[in-house]
PDB file of C-alpha atoms in Angstrom:
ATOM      1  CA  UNK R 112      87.841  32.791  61.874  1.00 66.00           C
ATOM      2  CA  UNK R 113      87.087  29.095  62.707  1.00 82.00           C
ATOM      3  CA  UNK R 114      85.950  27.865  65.645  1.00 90.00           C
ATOM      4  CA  UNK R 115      87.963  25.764  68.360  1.00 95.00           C
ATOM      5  CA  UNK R 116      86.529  22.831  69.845  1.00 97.00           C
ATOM      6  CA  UNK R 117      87.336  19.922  71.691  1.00 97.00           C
ATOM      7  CA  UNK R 118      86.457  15.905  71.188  1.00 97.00           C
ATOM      8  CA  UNK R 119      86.698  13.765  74.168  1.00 97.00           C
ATOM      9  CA  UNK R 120      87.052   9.900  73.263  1.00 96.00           C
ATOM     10  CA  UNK R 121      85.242   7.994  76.167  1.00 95.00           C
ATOM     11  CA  UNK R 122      86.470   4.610  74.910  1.00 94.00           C
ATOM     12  CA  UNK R 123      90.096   6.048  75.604  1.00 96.00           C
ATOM     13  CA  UNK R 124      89.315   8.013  78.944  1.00 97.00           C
ATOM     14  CA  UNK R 125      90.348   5.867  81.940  1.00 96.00           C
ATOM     15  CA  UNK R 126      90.032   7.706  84.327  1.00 96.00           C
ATOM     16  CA  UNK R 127      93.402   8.783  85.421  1.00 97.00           C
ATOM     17  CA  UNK R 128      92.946  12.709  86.314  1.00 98.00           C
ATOM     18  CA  UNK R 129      96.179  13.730  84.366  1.00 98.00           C
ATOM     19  CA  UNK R 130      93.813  16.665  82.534  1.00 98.00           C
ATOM     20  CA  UNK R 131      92.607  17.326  85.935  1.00 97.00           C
ATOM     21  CA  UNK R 132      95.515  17.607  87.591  1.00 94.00           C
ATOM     22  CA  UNK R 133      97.542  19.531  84.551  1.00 95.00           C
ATOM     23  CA  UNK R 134      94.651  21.974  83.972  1.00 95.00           C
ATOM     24  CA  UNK R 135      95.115  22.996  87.850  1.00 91.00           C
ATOM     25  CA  UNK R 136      98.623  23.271  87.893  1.00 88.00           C
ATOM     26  CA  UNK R 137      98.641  24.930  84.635  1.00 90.00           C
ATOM     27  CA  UNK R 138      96.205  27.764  85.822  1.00 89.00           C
ATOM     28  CA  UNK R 139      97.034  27.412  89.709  1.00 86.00           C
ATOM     29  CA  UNK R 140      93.293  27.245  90.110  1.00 89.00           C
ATOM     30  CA  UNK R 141      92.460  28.331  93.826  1.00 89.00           C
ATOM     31  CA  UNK R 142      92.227  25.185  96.573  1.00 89.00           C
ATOM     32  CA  UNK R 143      88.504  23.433  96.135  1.00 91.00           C
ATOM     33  CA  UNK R 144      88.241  24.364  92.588  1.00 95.00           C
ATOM     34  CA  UNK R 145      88.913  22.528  89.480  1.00 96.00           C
ATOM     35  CA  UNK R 146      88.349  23.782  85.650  1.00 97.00           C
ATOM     36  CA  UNK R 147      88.017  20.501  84.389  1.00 97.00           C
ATOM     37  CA  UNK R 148      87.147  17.358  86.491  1.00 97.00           C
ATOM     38  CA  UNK R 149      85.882  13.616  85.394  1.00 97.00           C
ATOM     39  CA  UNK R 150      82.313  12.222  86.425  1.00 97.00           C
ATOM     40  CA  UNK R 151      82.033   8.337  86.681  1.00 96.00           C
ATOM     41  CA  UNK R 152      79.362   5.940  86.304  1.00 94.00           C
ATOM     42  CA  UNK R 153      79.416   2.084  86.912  1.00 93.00           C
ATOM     43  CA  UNK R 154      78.004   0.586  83.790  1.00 91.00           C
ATOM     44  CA  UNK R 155      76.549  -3.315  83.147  1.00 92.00           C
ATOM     45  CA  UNK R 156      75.745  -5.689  86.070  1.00 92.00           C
ATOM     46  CA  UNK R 157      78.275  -7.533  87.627  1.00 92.00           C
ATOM     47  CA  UNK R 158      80.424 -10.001  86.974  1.00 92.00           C
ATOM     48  CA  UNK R 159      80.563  -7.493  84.046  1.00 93.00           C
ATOM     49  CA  UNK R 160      80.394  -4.215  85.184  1.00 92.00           C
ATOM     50  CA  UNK R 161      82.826  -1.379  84.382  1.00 91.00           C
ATOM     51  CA  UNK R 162      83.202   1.913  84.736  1.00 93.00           C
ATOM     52  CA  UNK R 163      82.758   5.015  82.496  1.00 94.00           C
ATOM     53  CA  UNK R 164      84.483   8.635  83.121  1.00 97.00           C
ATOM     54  CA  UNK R 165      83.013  11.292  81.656  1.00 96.00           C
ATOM     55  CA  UNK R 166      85.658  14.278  81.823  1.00 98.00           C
ATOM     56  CA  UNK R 167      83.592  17.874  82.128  1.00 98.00           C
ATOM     57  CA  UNK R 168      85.016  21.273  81.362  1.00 98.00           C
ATOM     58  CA  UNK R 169      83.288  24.670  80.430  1.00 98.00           C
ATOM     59  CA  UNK R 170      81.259  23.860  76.861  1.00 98.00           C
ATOM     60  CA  UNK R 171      82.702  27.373  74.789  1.00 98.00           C
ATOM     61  CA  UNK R 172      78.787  27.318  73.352  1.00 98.00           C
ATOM     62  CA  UNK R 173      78.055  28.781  70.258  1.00 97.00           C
ATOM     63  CA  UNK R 174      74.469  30.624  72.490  1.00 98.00           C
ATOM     64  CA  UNK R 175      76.542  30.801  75.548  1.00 98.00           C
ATOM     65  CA  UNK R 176      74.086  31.674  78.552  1.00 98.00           C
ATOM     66  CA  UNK R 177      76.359  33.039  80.681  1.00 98.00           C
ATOM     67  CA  UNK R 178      77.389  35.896  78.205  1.00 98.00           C
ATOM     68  CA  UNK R 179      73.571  37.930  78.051  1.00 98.00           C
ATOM     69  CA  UNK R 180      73.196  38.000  81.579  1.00 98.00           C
ATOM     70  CA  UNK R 181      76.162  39.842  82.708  1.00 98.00           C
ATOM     71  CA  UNK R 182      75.490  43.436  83.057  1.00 98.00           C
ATOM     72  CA  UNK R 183      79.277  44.579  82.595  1.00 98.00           C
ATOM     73  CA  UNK R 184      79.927  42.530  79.520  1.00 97.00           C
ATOM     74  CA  UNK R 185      82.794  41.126  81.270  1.00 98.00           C
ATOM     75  CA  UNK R 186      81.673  37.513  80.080  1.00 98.00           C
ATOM     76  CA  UNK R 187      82.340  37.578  76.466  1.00 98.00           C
ATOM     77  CA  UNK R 188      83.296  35.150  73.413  1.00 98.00           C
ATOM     78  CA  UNK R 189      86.090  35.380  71.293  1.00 97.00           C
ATOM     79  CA  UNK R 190      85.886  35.465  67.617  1.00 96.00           C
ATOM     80  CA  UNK R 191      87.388  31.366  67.503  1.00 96.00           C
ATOM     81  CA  UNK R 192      84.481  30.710  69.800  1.00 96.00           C
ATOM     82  CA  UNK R 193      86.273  30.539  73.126  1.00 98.00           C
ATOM     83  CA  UNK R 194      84.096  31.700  76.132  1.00 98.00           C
ATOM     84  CA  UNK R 195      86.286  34.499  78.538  1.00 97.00           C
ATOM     85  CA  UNK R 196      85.871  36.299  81.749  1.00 97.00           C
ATOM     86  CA  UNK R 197      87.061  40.054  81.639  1.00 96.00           C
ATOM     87  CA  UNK R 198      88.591  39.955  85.216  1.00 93.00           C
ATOM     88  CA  UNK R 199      88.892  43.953  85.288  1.00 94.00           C
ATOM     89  CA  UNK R 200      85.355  44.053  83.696  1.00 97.00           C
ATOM     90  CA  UNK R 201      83.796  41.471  86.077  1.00 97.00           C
ATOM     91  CA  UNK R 202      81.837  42.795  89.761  1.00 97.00           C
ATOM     92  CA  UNK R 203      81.443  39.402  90.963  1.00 96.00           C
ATOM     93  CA  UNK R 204      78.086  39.214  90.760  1.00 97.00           C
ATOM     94  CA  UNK R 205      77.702  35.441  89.814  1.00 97.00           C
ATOM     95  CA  UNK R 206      74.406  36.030  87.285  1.00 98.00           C
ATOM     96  CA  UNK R 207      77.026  33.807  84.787  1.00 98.00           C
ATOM     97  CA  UNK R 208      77.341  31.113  87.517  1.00 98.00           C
ATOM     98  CA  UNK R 209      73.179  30.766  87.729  1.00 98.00           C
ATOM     99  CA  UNK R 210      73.144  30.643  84.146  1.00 98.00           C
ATOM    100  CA  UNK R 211      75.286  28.211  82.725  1.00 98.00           C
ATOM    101  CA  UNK R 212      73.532  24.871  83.133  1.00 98.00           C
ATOM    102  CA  UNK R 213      76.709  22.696  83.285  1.00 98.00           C
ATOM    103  CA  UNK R 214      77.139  24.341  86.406  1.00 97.00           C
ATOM    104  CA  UNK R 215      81.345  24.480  85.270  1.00 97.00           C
ATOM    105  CA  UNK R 216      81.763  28.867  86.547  1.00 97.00           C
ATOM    106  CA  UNK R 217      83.217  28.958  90.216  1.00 97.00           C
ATOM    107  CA  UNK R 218      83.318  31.701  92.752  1.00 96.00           C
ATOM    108  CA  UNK R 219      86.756  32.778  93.712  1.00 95.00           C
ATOM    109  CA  UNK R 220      86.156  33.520  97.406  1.00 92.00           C
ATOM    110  CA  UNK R 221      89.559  32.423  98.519  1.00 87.00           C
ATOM    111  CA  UNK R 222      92.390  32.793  95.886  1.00 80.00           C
ATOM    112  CA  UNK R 223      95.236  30.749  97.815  1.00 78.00           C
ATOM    113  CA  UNK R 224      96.568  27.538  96.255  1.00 76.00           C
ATOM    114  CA  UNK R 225      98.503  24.874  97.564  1.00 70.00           C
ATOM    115  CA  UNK R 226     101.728  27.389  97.066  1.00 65.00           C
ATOM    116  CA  UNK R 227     102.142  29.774  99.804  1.00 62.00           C
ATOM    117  CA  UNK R 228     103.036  32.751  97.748  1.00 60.00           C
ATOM    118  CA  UNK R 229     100.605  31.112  94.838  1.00 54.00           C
ATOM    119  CA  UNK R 230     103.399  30.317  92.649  1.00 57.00           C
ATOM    120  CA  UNK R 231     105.153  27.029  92.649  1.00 58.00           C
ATOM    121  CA  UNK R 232     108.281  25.877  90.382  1.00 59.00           C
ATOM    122  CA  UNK R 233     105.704  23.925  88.080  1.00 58.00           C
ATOM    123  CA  UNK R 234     103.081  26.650  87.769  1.00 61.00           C
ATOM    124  CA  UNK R 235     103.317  28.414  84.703  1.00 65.00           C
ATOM    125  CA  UNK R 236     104.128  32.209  85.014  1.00 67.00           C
ATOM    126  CA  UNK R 237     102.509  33.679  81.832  1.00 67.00           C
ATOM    127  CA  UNK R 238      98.795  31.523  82.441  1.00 69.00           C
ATOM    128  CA  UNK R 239      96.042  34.221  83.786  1.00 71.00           C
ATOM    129  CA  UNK R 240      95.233  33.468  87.360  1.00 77.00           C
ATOM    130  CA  UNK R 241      91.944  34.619  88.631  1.00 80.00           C
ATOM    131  CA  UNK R 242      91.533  37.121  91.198  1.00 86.00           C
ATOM    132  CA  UNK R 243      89.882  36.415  94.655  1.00 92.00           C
ATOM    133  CA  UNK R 244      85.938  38.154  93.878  1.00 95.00           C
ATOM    134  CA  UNK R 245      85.413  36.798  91.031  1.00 96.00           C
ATOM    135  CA  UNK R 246      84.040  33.644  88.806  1.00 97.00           C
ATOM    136  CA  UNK R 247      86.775  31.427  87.209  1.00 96.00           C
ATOM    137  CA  UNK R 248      86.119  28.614  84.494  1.00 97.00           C
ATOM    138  CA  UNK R 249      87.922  27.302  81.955  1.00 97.00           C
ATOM    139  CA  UNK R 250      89.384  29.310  79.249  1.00 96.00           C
ATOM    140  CA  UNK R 251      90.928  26.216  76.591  1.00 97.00           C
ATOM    141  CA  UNK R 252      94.479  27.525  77.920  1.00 96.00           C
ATOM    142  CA  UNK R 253      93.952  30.378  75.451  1.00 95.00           C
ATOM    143  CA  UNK R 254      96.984  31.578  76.409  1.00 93.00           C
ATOM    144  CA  UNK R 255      98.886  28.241  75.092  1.00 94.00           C
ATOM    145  CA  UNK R 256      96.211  28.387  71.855  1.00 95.00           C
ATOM    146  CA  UNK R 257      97.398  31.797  70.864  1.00 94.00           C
ATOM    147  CA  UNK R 258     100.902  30.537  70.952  1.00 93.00           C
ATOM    148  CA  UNK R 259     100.194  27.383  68.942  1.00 94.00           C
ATOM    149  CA  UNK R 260      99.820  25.438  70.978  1.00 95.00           C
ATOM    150  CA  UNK R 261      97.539  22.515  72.405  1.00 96.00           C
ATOM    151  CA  UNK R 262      95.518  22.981  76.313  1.00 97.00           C
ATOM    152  CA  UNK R 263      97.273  21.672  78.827  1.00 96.00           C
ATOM    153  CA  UNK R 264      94.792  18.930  79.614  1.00 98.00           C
ATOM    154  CA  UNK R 265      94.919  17.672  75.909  1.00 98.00           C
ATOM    155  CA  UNK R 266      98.852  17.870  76.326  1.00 97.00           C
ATOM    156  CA  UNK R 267      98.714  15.404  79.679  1.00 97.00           C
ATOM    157  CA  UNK R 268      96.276  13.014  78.536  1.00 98.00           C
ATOM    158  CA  UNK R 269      98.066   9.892  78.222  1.00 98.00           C
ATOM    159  CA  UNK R 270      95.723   8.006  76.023  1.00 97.00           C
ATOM    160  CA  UNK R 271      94.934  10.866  73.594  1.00 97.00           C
ATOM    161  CA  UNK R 272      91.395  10.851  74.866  1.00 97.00           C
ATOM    162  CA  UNK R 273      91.044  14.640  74.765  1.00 97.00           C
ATOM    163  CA  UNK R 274      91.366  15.912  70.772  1.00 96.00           C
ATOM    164  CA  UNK R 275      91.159  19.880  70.522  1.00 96.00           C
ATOM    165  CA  UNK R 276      91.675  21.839  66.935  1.00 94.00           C
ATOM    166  CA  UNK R 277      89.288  23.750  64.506  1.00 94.00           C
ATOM    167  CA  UNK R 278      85.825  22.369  63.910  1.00 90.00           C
ATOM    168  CA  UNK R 279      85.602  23.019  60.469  1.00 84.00           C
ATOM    169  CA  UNK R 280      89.088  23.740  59.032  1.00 72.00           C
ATOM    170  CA  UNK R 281      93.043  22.326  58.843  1.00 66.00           C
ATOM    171  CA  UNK R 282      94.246  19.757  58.188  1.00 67.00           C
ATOM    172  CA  UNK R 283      92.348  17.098  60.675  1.00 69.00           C
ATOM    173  CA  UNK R 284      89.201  19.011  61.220  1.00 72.00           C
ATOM    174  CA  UNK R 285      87.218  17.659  64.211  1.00 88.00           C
ATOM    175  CA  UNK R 286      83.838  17.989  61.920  1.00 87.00           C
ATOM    176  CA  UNK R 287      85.222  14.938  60.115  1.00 85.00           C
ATOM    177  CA  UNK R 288      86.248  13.265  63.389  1.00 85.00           C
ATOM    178  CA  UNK R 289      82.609  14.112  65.131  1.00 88.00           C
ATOM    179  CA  UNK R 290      80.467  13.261  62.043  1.00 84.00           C
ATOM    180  CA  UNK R 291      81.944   9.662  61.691  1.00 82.00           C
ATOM    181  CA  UNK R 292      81.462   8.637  65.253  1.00 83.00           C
ATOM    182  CA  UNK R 293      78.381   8.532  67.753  1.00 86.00           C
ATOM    183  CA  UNK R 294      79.042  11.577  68.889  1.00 94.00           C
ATOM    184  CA  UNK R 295      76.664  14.124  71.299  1.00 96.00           C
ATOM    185  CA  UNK R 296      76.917  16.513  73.712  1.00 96.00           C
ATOM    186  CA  UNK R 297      75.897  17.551  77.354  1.00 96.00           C
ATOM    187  CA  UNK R 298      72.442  18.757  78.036  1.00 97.00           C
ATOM    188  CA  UNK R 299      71.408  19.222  74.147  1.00 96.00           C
ATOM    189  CA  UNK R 300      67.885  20.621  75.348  1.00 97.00           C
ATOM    190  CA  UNK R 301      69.533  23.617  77.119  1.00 97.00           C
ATOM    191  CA  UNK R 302      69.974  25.090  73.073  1.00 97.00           C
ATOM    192  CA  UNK R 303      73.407  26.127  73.910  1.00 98.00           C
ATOM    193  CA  UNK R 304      74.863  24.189  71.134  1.00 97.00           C
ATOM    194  CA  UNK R 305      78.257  23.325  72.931  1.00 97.00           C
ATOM    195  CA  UNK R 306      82.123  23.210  71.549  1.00 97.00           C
ATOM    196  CA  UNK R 307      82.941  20.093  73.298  1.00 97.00           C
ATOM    197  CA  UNK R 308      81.608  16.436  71.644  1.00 97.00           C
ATOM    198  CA  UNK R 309      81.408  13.108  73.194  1.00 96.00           C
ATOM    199  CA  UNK R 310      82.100  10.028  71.443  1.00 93.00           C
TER     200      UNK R 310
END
């Protein structure tokens, strides 16, 4: 099976939170977390300075850390390379939250959202909502993926910035996209060879 990835076009980010705000509706992510949030750093000296956003979300590695160290295989990786938490499987023990170095797994200790009843006419009723107990991350909206569909935060992004498909197959593999621009990921010391590209 191929692997998914995603491609995140800097040049094109600006900033705006859509992703960040459609990811958390999508999933309706406890208050005080967020799967997917944007970093920013002021760039050049003024009177030309600017700003940079640098969106984050959970890397799907190819030598994800967080998957040896849990001791109930409840952290696993699918076959198209995306990185899940077993809920049922999972005993909260966090070892997956000390290992992953992009420090994107969060502790459910409170699993209320802005919703009362943690519903809300724009949450989606078939996305997997994570139990209060237990770590939460991002999952690439697997549940829109098996459908056909694109993550919600790709979906939202107004200027295309986000760009998720199969690495290495289809028709518009990202390979082809990644191998013609400047592209890199987060942290490439870690060895963790990550799913998600910068360019």
């Amino acid at each position: 099976m191929t692997r998914l990835a995603m491609a995140i076009d800097l040049d094109r980010c600006n900033g705006c939170n859509a992703c960040v705000i459609a990811c958390k509706v999508e999933h309706s992510a406890p208050n005080g977390i967020l799967l997917t949030t944007i970093l920013e750093k002021e760039v050049g000296r003024y009177p030309h300075a600017n700003r940079q956003f640098y969106p984050v979300l959970c890397n799907h590695c190819e030598e994800p850390p967080c998957v040896p160290v849990c001791p109930t295989v409840a952290t696993y990786k699918r076959a198209d390379g995306i990185v899940m938490i077993d809920d049922e499987r999972c005993i909260g023990c966090g070892a997956c939250i000390v290992a992953c170095p992009y420090d994107q797994r969060f502790y459910v200790g409170d699993d209320r959202t802005c919703f009362p009843d943690g519903a809300g006419e724009y949450v989606n009723p078939h996305a997997h909502k994570a139990p209060q107990g237990v770590p939460v991350k991002c999952d690439f909206c697997f549940h829109r993926v098996d459908e056909g569909r694109e993550p919600a935060c790709v979906e939202a992004c107004p200027t295309e910035a986000r760009i998720f498909g199969p690495l290495d197959a289809g028709d518009k593999p990202l390979n082809a996209l990644i191998s013609r621009r400047n592209s890199f990921t987060l942290l490439p010391d870690k060895g963790t060879s990550p799913n998600v590209y910068y360019f």
